[in-house]
GROMACS .gro file of N, CA and C in nm:
model
  450
    1UNK      N    1   6.208   9.975   4.890
    1UNK     CA    2   6.255  10.035   5.011
    1UNK      C    3   6.356   9.940   5.078
    2UNK      N    4   6.465   9.997   5.130
    2UNK     CA    5   6.572   9.919   5.191
    2UNK      C    6   6.546   9.909   5.342
    3UNK      N    7   6.561   9.791   5.396
    3UNK     CA    8   6.534   9.770   5.538
    3UNK      C    9   6.649   9.827   5.623
    4UNK      N   10   6.620   9.848   5.750
    4UNK     CA   11   6.720   9.900   5.844
    4UNK      C   12   6.838   9.803   5.858
    5UNK      N   13   6.808   9.675   5.854
    5UNK     CA   14   6.913   9.573   5.867
    5UNK      C   15   7.012   9.584   5.751
    6UNK      N   16   6.966   9.604   5.631
    6UNK     CA   17   7.053   9.616   5.513
    6UNK      C   18   7.136   9.744   5.524
    7UNK      N   19   7.074   9.853   5.571
    7UNK     CA   20   7.146   9.980   5.588
    7UNK      C   21   7.260   9.964   5.689
    8UNK      N   22   7.232   9.897   5.801
    8UNK     CA   23   7.336   9.876   5.904
    8UNK      C   24   7.450   9.790   5.851
    9UNK      N   25   7.416   9.688   5.776
    9UNK     CA   26   7.520   9.601   5.719
    9UNK      C   27   7.607   9.679   5.622
   10UNK      N   28   7.548   9.764   5.540
   10UNK     CA   29   7.625   9.846   5.446
   10UNK      C   30   7.714   9.945   5.521
   11UNK      N   31   7.662  10.003   5.628
   11UNK     CA   32   7.741  10.097   5.708
   11UNK      C   33   7.858  10.027   5.774
   12UNK      N   34   7.836   9.905   5.827
   12UNK     CA   35   7.946   9.828   5.888
   12UNK      C   36   8.054   9.797   5.785
   13UNK      N   37   8.014   9.762   5.665
   13UNK     CA   38   8.110   9.731   5.558
   13UNK      C   39   8.191   9.854   5.520
   14UNK      N   40   8.125   9.970   5.509
   14UNK     CA   41   8.196  10.094   5.477
   14UNK      C   42   8.296  10.127   5.587
   15UNK      N   43   8.256  10.111   5.712
   15UNK     CA   44   8.346  10.139   5.825
   15UNK      C   45   8.465  10.044   5.826
   16UNK      N   46   8.440   9.916   5.796
   16UNK     CA   47   8.549   9.819   5.792
   16UNK      C   48   8.650   9.856   5.685
   17UNK      N   49   8.603   9.894   5.566
   17UNK     CA   50   8.692   9.933   5.457
   17UNK      C   51   8.769  10.061   5.493
   18UNK      N   52   8.702  10.155   5.557
   18UNK     CA   53   8.767  10.280   5.597
   18UNK      C   54   8.880  10.251   5.697
   19UNK      N   55   8.854  10.167   5.797
   19UNK     CA   56   8.957  10.133   5.895
   19UNK      C   57   9.074  10.061   5.830
   20UNK      N   58   9.046   9.974   5.734
   20UNK     CA   59   9.154   9.903   5.664
   20UNK      C   60   9.240  10.001   5.585
   21UNK      N   61   9.178  10.096   5.516
   21UNK     CA   62   9.255  10.197   5.442
   21UNK      C   63   9.339  10.282   5.537
   22UNK      N   64   9.281  10.319   5.650
   22UNK     CA   65   9.351  10.401   5.747
   22UNK      C   66   9.471  10.326   5.806
   23UNK      N   67   9.453  10.196   5.837
   23UNK     CA   68   9.564  10.115   5.888
   23UNK      C   69   9.676  10.107   5.787
   24UNK      N   70   9.641  10.090   5.660
   24UNK     CA   71   9.741  10.083   5.554
   24UNK      C   72   9.821  10.211   5.545
   25UNK      N   73   9.753  10.325   5.546
   25UNK     CA   74   9.823  10.453   5.532
   25UNK      C   75   9.909  10.483   5.655
   26UNK      N   76   9.861  10.449   5.776
   26UNK     CA   77   9.939  10.470   5.897
   26UNK      C   78  10.058  10.376   5.904
   27UNK      N   79  10.041  10.255   5.858
   27UNK     CA   80  10.149  10.156   5.863
   27UNK      C   81  10.269  10.198   5.783
   28UNK      N   82  10.249  10.261   5.671
   28UNK     CA   83  10.362  10.303   5.589
   28UNK      C   84  10.428  10.428   5.644
   29UNK      N   85  10.353  10.513   5.715
   29UNK     CA   86  10.409  10.637   5.767
   29UNK      C   87  10.483  10.616   5.900
   30UNK      N   88  10.441  10.519   5.979
   30UNK     CA   89  10.499  10.497   6.110
   30UNK      C   90  10.609  10.392   6.104
   31UNK      N   91  10.723  10.418   6.169
   31UNK     CA   92  10.831  10.317   6.168
   31UNK      C   93  10.791  10.194   6.248
   32UNK      N   94  10.853  10.083   6.217
   32UNK     CA   95  10.830   9.960   6.292
   32UNK      C   96  10.874   9.980   6.436
   33UNK      N   97  10.803   9.917   6.529
   33UNK     CA   98  10.836   9.933   6.670
   33UNK      C   99  10.975   9.880   6.702
   34UNK      N  100  11.016   9.772   6.638
   34UNK     CA  101  11.146   9.715   6.671
   34UNK      C  102  11.262   9.802   6.623
   35UNK      N  103  11.234   9.896   6.527
   35UNK     CA  104  11.337   9.987   6.480
   35UNK      C  105  11.355  10.107   6.572
   36UNK      N  106  11.259  10.130   6.659
   36UNK     CA  107  11.261  10.247   6.746
   36UNK      C  108  11.332  10.212   6.877
   37UNK      N  109  11.428  10.292   6.912
   37UNK     CA  110  11.500  10.274   7.038
   37UNK      C  111  11.451  10.379   7.137
   38UNK      N  112  11.365  10.340   7.231
   38UNK     CA  113  11.312  10.439   7.324
   38UNK      C  114  11.420  10.488   7.420
   39UNK      N  115  11.406  10.615   7.459
   39UNK     CA  116  11.497  10.671   7.558
   39UNK      C  117  11.455  10.627   7.697
   40UNK      N  118  11.524  10.679   7.795
   40UNK     CA  119  11.494  10.645   7.934
   40UNK      C  120  11.464  10.770   8.014
   41UNK      N  121  11.420  10.875   7.950
   41UNK     CA  122  11.400  11.002   8.018
   41UNK      C  123  11.297  10.989   8.130
   42UNK      N  124  11.178  10.943   8.098
   42UNK     CA  125  11.072  10.934   8.198
   42UNK      C  126  11.100  10.824   8.300
   43UNK      N  127  11.154  10.712   8.256
   43UNK     CA  128  11.186  10.603   8.351
   43UNK      C  129  11.287  10.651   8.454
   44UNK      N  130  11.391  10.721   8.410
   44UNK     CA  131  11.492  10.771   8.503
   44UNK      C  132  11.432  10.874   8.599
   45UNK      N  133  11.347  10.963   8.547
   45UNK     CA  134  11.286  11.066   8.631
   45UNK      C  135  11.195  11.002   8.736
   46UNK      N  136  11.116  10.903   8.697
   46UNK     CA  137  11.027  10.837   8.792
   46UNK      C  138  11.107  10.757   8.895
   47UNK      N  139  11.214  10.692   8.852
   47UNK     CA  140  11.299  10.619   8.948
   47UNK      C  141  11.359  10.714   9.052
   48UNK      N  142  11.405  10.832   9.008
   48UNK     CA  143  11.460  10.930   9.103
   48UNK      C  144  11.351  10.978   9.198
   49UNK      N  145  11.232  11.003   9.145
   49UNK     CA  146  11.121  11.049   9.230
   49UNK      C  147  11.083  10.944   9.333
   50UNK      N  148  11.073  10.819   9.289
   50UNK     CA  149  11.035  10.712   9.381
   50UNK      C  150  11.141  10.692   9.489
   51UNK      N  151  11.268  10.707   9.451
   51UNK     CA  152  11.375  10.692   9.550
   51UNK      C  153  11.369  10.803   9.655
   52UNK      N  154  11.319  10.920   9.618
   52UNK     CA  155  11.311  11.032   9.712
   52UNK      C  156  11.188  11.024   9.802
   53UNK      N  157  11.093  10.938   9.771
   53UNK     CA  158  10.970  10.926   9.851
   53UNK      C  159  10.996  10.835   9.971
   54UNK      N  160  11.038  10.896  10.080
   54UNK     CA  161  11.076  10.822  10.200
   54UNK      C  162  10.956  10.758  10.270
   55UNK      N  163  10.837  10.803  10.240
   55UNK     CA  164  10.717  10.756  10.309
   55UNK      C  165  10.658  10.628  10.250
   56UNK      N  166  10.710  10.581  10.139
   56UNK     CA  167  10.655  10.460  10.077
   56UNK      C  168  10.684  10.337  10.162
   57UNK      N  169  10.588  10.247  10.167
   57UNK     CA  170  10.601  10.123  10.243
   57UNK      C  171  10.586  10.005  10.149
   58UNK      N  172  10.614   9.884  10.196
   58UNK     CA  173  10.597   9.766  10.108
   58UNK      C  174  10.455   9.751  10.054
   59UNK      N  175  10.357   9.804  10.122
   59UNK     CA  176  10.220   9.794  10.070
   59UNK      C  177  10.199   9.883   9.947
   60UNK      N  178  10.292   9.971   9.919
   60UNK     CA  179  10.284  10.058   9.801
   60UNK      C  180  10.352   9.997   9.679
   61UNK      N  181  10.406   9.875   9.691
   61UNK     CA  182  10.483   9.816   9.582
   61UNK      C  183  10.404   9.803   9.452
   62UNK      N  184  10.277   9.774   9.460
   62UNK     CA  185  10.196   9.762   9.339
   62UNK      C  186  10.188   9.893   9.263
   63UNK      N  187  10.162  10.001   9.335
   63UNK     CA  188  10.154  10.133   9.271
   63UNK      C  189  10.290  10.177   9.220
   64UNK      N  190  10.396  10.143   9.292
   64UNK     CA  191  10.532  10.177   9.249
   64UNK      C  192  10.564  10.105   9.117
   65UNK      N  193  10.529   9.977   9.111
   65UNK     CA  194  10.551   9.901   8.988
   65UNK      C  195  10.469   9.958   8.873
   66UNK      N  196  10.348   9.997   8.903
   66UNK     CA  197  10.262  10.056   8.800
   66UNK      C  198  10.321  10.188   8.750
   67UNK      N  199  10.375  10.269   8.838
   67UNK     CA  200  10.437  10.395   8.797
   67UNK      C  201  10.558  10.369   8.707
   68UNK      N  202  10.639  10.270   8.743
   68UNK     CA  203  10.756  10.237   8.659
   68UNK      C  204  10.714  10.186   8.522
   69UNK      N  205  10.612  10.101   8.519
   69UNK     CA  206  10.562  10.048   8.393
   69UNK      C  207  10.505  10.159   8.304
   70UNK      N  208  10.429  10.249   8.364
   70UNK     CA  209  10.373  10.361   8.286
   70UNK      C  210  10.483  10.454   8.236
   71UNK      N  211  10.588  10.474   8.316
   71UNK     CA  212  10.700  10.559   8.272
   71UNK      C  213  10.769  10.495   8.152
   72UNK      N  214  10.787  10.364   8.156
   72UNK     CA  215  10.847  10.294   8.042
   72UNK      C  216  10.757  10.307   7.918
   73UNK      N  217  10.628  10.295   7.940
   73UNK     CA  218  10.533  10.309   7.828
   73UNK      C  219  10.540  10.450   7.769
   74UNK      N  220  10.553  10.552   7.853
   74UNK     CA  221  10.565  10.689   7.804
   74UNK      C  222  10.689  10.703   7.717
   75UNK      N  223  10.801  10.645   7.760
   75UNK     CA  224  10.923  10.653   7.680
   75UNK      C  225  10.906  10.585   7.545
   76UNK      N  226  10.845  10.468   7.543
   76UNK     CA  227  10.824  10.395   7.418
   76UNK      C  228  10.731  10.473   7.325
   77UNK      N  229  10.622  10.524   7.380
   77UNK     CA  230  10.526  10.598   7.298
   77UNK      C  231  10.585  10.729   7.247
   78UNK      N  232  10.673  10.790   7.325
   78UNK     CA  233  10.741  10.912   7.280
   78UNK      C  234  10.828  10.880   7.160
   79UNK      N  235  10.903  10.770   7.166
   79UNK     CA  236  10.990  10.733   7.055
   79UNK      C  237  10.909  10.697   6.931
   80UNK      N  238  10.792  10.637   6.951
   80UNK     CA  239  10.709  10.598   6.837
   80UNK      C  240  10.633  10.715   6.779
   81UNK      N  241  10.613  10.820   6.857
   81UNK     CA  242  10.537  10.935   6.810
   81UNK      C  243  10.387  10.916   6.817
   82UNK      N  244  10.340  10.827   6.901
   82UNK     CA  245  10.196  10.801   6.917
   82UNK      C  246  10.140  10.901   7.016
   83UNK      N  247  10.102  11.019   6.968
   83UNK     CA  248  10.064  11.130   7.053
   83UNK      C  249   9.941  11.101   7.139
   84UNK      N  250   9.837  11.047   7.082
   84UNK     CA  251   9.714  11.024   7.157
   84UNK      C  252   9.736  10.925   7.271
   85UNK      N  253   9.802  10.815   7.242
   85UNK     CA  254   9.830  10.716   7.346
   85UNK      C  255   9.927  10.773   7.449
   86UNK      N  256  10.021  10.856   7.402
   86UNK     CA  257  10.119  10.917   7.492
   86UNK      C  258  10.049  11.005   7.595
   87UNK      N  259   9.955  11.086   7.551
   87UNK     CA  260   9.883  11.173   7.644
   87UNK      C  261   9.804  11.092   7.746
   88UNK      N  262   9.744  10.982   7.703
   88UNK     CA  263   9.671  10.896   7.797
   88UNK      C  264   9.766  10.833   7.899
   89UNK      N  265   9.885  10.792   7.854
   89UNK     CA  266   9.983  10.734   7.945
   89UNK      C  267  10.033  10.838   8.045
   90UNK      N  268  10.052  10.961   7.999
   90UNK     CA  269  10.093  11.070   8.091
   90UNK      C  270   9.986  11.094   8.197
   91UNK      N  271   9.860  11.096   8.156
   91UNK     CA  272   9.752  11.116   8.254
   91UNK      C  273   9.751  11.003   8.357
   92UNK      N  274   9.766  10.881   8.310
   92UNK     CA  275   9.765  10.766   8.402
   92UNK      C  276   9.885  10.773   8.497
   93UNK      N  277  10.002  10.809   8.445
   93UNK     CA  278  10.122  10.820   8.529
   93UNK      C  279  10.105  10.930   8.634
   94UNK      N  280  10.050  11.043   8.595
   94UNK     CA  281  10.026  11.152   8.690
   94UNK      C  282   9.930  11.108   8.799
   95UNK      N  283   9.829  11.031   8.762
   95UNK     CA  284   9.732  10.982   8.858
   95UNK      C  285   9.798  10.888   8.960
   96UNK      N  286   9.881  10.797   8.911
   96UNK     CA  287   9.948  10.702   9.001
   96UNK      C  288  10.045  10.777   9.093
   97UNK      N  289  10.122  10.871   9.037
   97UNK     CA  290  10.215  10.947   9.121
   97UNK      C  291  10.139  11.032   9.224
   98UNK      N  292  10.023  11.084   9.186
   98UNK     CA  293   9.941  11.158   9.281
   98UNK      C  294   9.892  11.069   9.393
   99UNK      N  295   9.854  10.946   9.359
   99UNK     CA  296   9.809  10.852   9.461
   99UNK      C  297   9.921  10.816   9.558
  100UNK      N  298  10.044  10.821   9.511
  100UNK     CA  299  10.160  10.793   9.597
  100UNK      C  300  10.208  10.919   9.669
  101UNK      N  301  10.134  11.030   9.654
  101UNK     CA  302  10.173  11.161   9.710
  101UNK      C  303  10.307  11.204   9.652
  102UNK      N  304  10.327  11.177   9.524
  102UNK     CA  305  10.452  11.211   9.459
  102UNK      C  306  10.444  11.335   9.373
  103UNK      N  307  10.337  11.413   9.388
  103UNK     CA  308  10.327  11.539   9.314
  103UNK      C  309  10.325  11.653   9.416
  104UNK      N  310  10.371  11.772   9.379
  104UNK     CA  311  10.373  11.883   9.475
  104UNK      C  312  10.236  11.913   9.534
  105UNK      N  313  10.132  11.908   9.454
  105UNK     CA  314   9.998  11.937   9.504
  105UNK      C  315   9.956  11.837   9.611
  106UNK      N  316   9.980  11.708   9.586
  106UNK     CA  317   9.939  11.606   9.683
  106UNK      C  318  10.023  11.616   9.810
  107UNK      N  319  10.152  11.647   9.798
  107UNK     CA  320  10.235  11.661   9.919
  107UNK      C  321  10.185  11.777  10.004
  108UNK      N  322  10.150  11.889   9.939
  108UNK     CA  323  10.099  12.004  10.013
  108UNK      C  324   9.968  11.967  10.083
  109UNK      N  325   9.880  11.896  10.015
  109UNK     CA  326   9.753  11.856  10.078
  109UNK      C  327   9.778  11.766  10.198
  110UNK      N  328   9.871  11.673  10.187
  110UNK     CA  329   9.902  11.584  10.300
  110UNK      C  330   9.960  11.663  10.417
  111UNK      N  331  10.046  11.761  10.388
  111UNK     CA  332  10.104  11.842  10.495
  111UNK      C  333   9.998  11.926  10.564
  112UNK      N  334   9.905  11.983  10.486
  112UNK     CA  335   9.799  12.062  10.546
  112UNK      C  336   9.707  11.976  10.632
  113UNK      N  337   9.679  11.854  10.585
  113UNK     CA  338   9.598  11.762  10.665
  113UNK      C  339   9.667  11.728  10.797
  114UNK      N  340   9.799  11.707  10.791
  114UNK     CA  341   9.871  11.672  10.913
  114UNK      C  342   9.871  11.790  11.011
  115UNK      N  343   9.875  11.913  10.959
  115UNK     CA  344   9.866  12.029  11.048
  115UNK      C  345   9.730  12.033  11.117
  116UNK      N  346   9.623  12.008  11.039
  116UNK     CA  347   9.489  12.006  11.097
  116UNK      C  348   9.475  11.895  11.200
  117UNK      N  349   9.532  11.780  11.171
  117UNK     CA  350   9.522  11.668  11.265
  117UNK      C  351   9.597  11.697  11.393
  118UNK      N  352   9.702  11.779  11.385
  118UNK     CA  353   9.778  11.814  11.504
  118UNK      C  354   9.712  11.927  11.582
  119UNK      N  355   9.601  11.981  11.528
  119UNK     CA  356   9.529  12.086  11.600
  119UNK      C  357   9.581  12.225  11.572
  120UNK      N  358   9.664  12.240  11.470
  120UNK     CA  359   9.717  12.373  11.436
  120UNK      C  360   9.653  12.420  11.307
  121UNK      N  361   9.652  12.551  11.288
  121UNK     CA  362   9.604  12.608  11.163
  121UNK      C  363   9.716  12.694  11.105
  122UNK      N  364   9.697  12.740  10.984
  122UNK     CA  365   9.799  12.826  10.922
  122UNK      C  366   9.807  12.962  10.991
  123UNK      N  367   9.698  13.005  11.057
  123UNK     CA  368   9.699  13.134  11.125
  123UNK      C  369   9.778  13.128  11.255
  124UNK      N  370   9.803  13.010  11.308
  124UNK     CA  371   9.875  12.994  11.433
  124UNK      C  372  10.010  12.929  11.406
  125UNK      N  373  10.105  13.002  11.353
  125UNK     CA  374  10.234  12.940  11.326
  125UNK      C  375  10.304  12.902  11.457
  126UNK      N  376  10.374  12.796  11.453
  126UNK     CA  377  10.448  12.747  11.568
  126UNK      C  378  10.589  12.803  11.559
  127UNK      N  379  10.633  12.874  11.664
  127UNK     CA  380  10.767  12.933  11.662
  127UNK      C  381  10.875  12.826  11.649
  128UNK      N  382  10.844  12.706  11.695
  128UNK     CA  383  10.944  12.599  11.690
  128UNK      C  384  10.968  12.548  11.549
  129UNK      N  385  10.880  12.583  11.451
  129UNK     CA  386  10.896  12.534  11.315
  129UNK      C  387  11.031  12.572  11.257
  130UNK      N  388  11.075  12.695  11.284
  130UNK     CA  389  11.204  12.738  11.228
  130UNK      C  390  11.320  12.669  11.299
  131UNK      N  391  11.302  12.638  11.427
  131UNK     CA  392  11.409  12.578  11.504
  131UNK      C  393  11.420  12.428  11.480
  132UNK      N  394  11.305  12.363  11.457
  132UNK     CA  395  11.305  12.218  11.443
  132UNK      C  396  11.365  12.176  11.310
  133UNK      N  397  11.429  12.063  11.314
  133UNK     CA  398  11.481  12.004  11.191
  133UNK      C  399  11.370  11.920  11.129
  134UNK      N  400  11.343  11.944  11.000
  134UNK     CA  401  11.235  11.872  10.932
  134UNK      C  402  11.288  11.741  10.875
  135UNK      N  403  11.205  11.638  10.875
  135UNK     CA  404  11.245  11.514  10.808
  135UNK      C  405  11.257  11.537  10.657
  136UNK      N  406  11.328  11.449  10.589
  136UNK     CA  407  11.347  11.462  10.445
  136UNK      C  408  11.216  11.457  10.367
  137UNK      N  409  11.116  11.391  10.423
  137UNK     CA  410  10.991  11.374  10.350
  137UNK      C  411  10.898  11.495  10.362
  138UNK      N  412  10.936  11.597  10.439
  138UNK     CA  413  10.852  11.715  10.456
  138UNK      C  414  10.918  11.833  10.386
  139UNK      N  415  10.842  11.899  10.303
  139UNK     CA  416  10.892  12.014  10.228
  139UNK      C  417  10.859  12.141  10.305
  140UNK      N  418  10.956  12.229  10.319
  140UNK     CA  419  10.933  12.357  10.385
  140UNK      C  420  10.872  12.453  10.282
  141UNK      N  421  10.742  12.475  10.295
  141UNK     CA  422  10.672  12.563  10.202
  141UNK      C  423  10.620  12.683  10.280
  142UNK      N  424  10.661  12.803  10.242
  142UNK     CA  425  10.608  12.921  10.314
  142UNK      C  426  10.459  12.937  10.283
  143UNK      N  427  10.382  12.957  10.386
  143UNK     CA  428  10.238  12.970  10.369
  143UNK      C  429  10.205  13.113  10.331
  144UNK      N  430  10.114  13.133  10.238
  144UNK     CA  431  10.078  13.270  10.199
  144UNK      C  432   9.999  13.338  10.311
  145UNK      N  433  10.001  13.472  10.308
  145UNK     CA  434   9.927  13.549  10.409
  145UNK      C  435   9.777  13.530  10.385
  146UNK      N  436   9.699  13.547  10.488
  146UNK     CA  437   9.555  13.534  10.478
  146UNK      C  438   9.500  13.639  10.382
  147UNK      N  439   9.402  13.602  10.302
  147UNK     CA  440   9.344  13.695  10.205
  147UNK      C  441   9.252  13.795  10.271
  148UNK      N  442   9.181  13.750  10.373
  148UNK     CA  443   9.088  13.837  10.444
  148UNK      C  444   9.132  13.849  10.588
  149UNK      N  445   9.120  13.966  10.641
  149UNK     CA  446   9.154  13.979  10.784
  149UNK      C  447   9.053  13.901  10.869
  150UNK      N  448   9.099  13.849  10.979
  150UNK     CA  449   9.013  13.767  11.065
  150UNK      C  450   8.913  13.849  11.141
   0.00000   0.00000   0.00000
């Protein structure tokens, strides 16, 4: 009878050999990283987005740097064709941009919170909204009609 320790050691050895074979097969199919010239599609888009975010302050510099770094990583991974890592980098970038209120959903949530903080609701539109000039950081979004009558 074979002990559990021997079985685990055999399983570890099989896994090690499998990973080595997989690395060999992937290495020949994937181009060398130094041969790949990544584009700047995501980096340029993130730079434009960050430039348009008028509400950012110096205390946001860490998150801004992280967004730029993740955008560069997305471009590199796109050029390399590393799909799994690319999807993870996209999720991380979306999360950082959301934290900076750089996504439409987060901007809408911030605007709705500011309306609540000002003591107004969507049912009580302010006539001055159309007359007032909005700052660049506020998006004019028409509010949908109430689903249920009050």
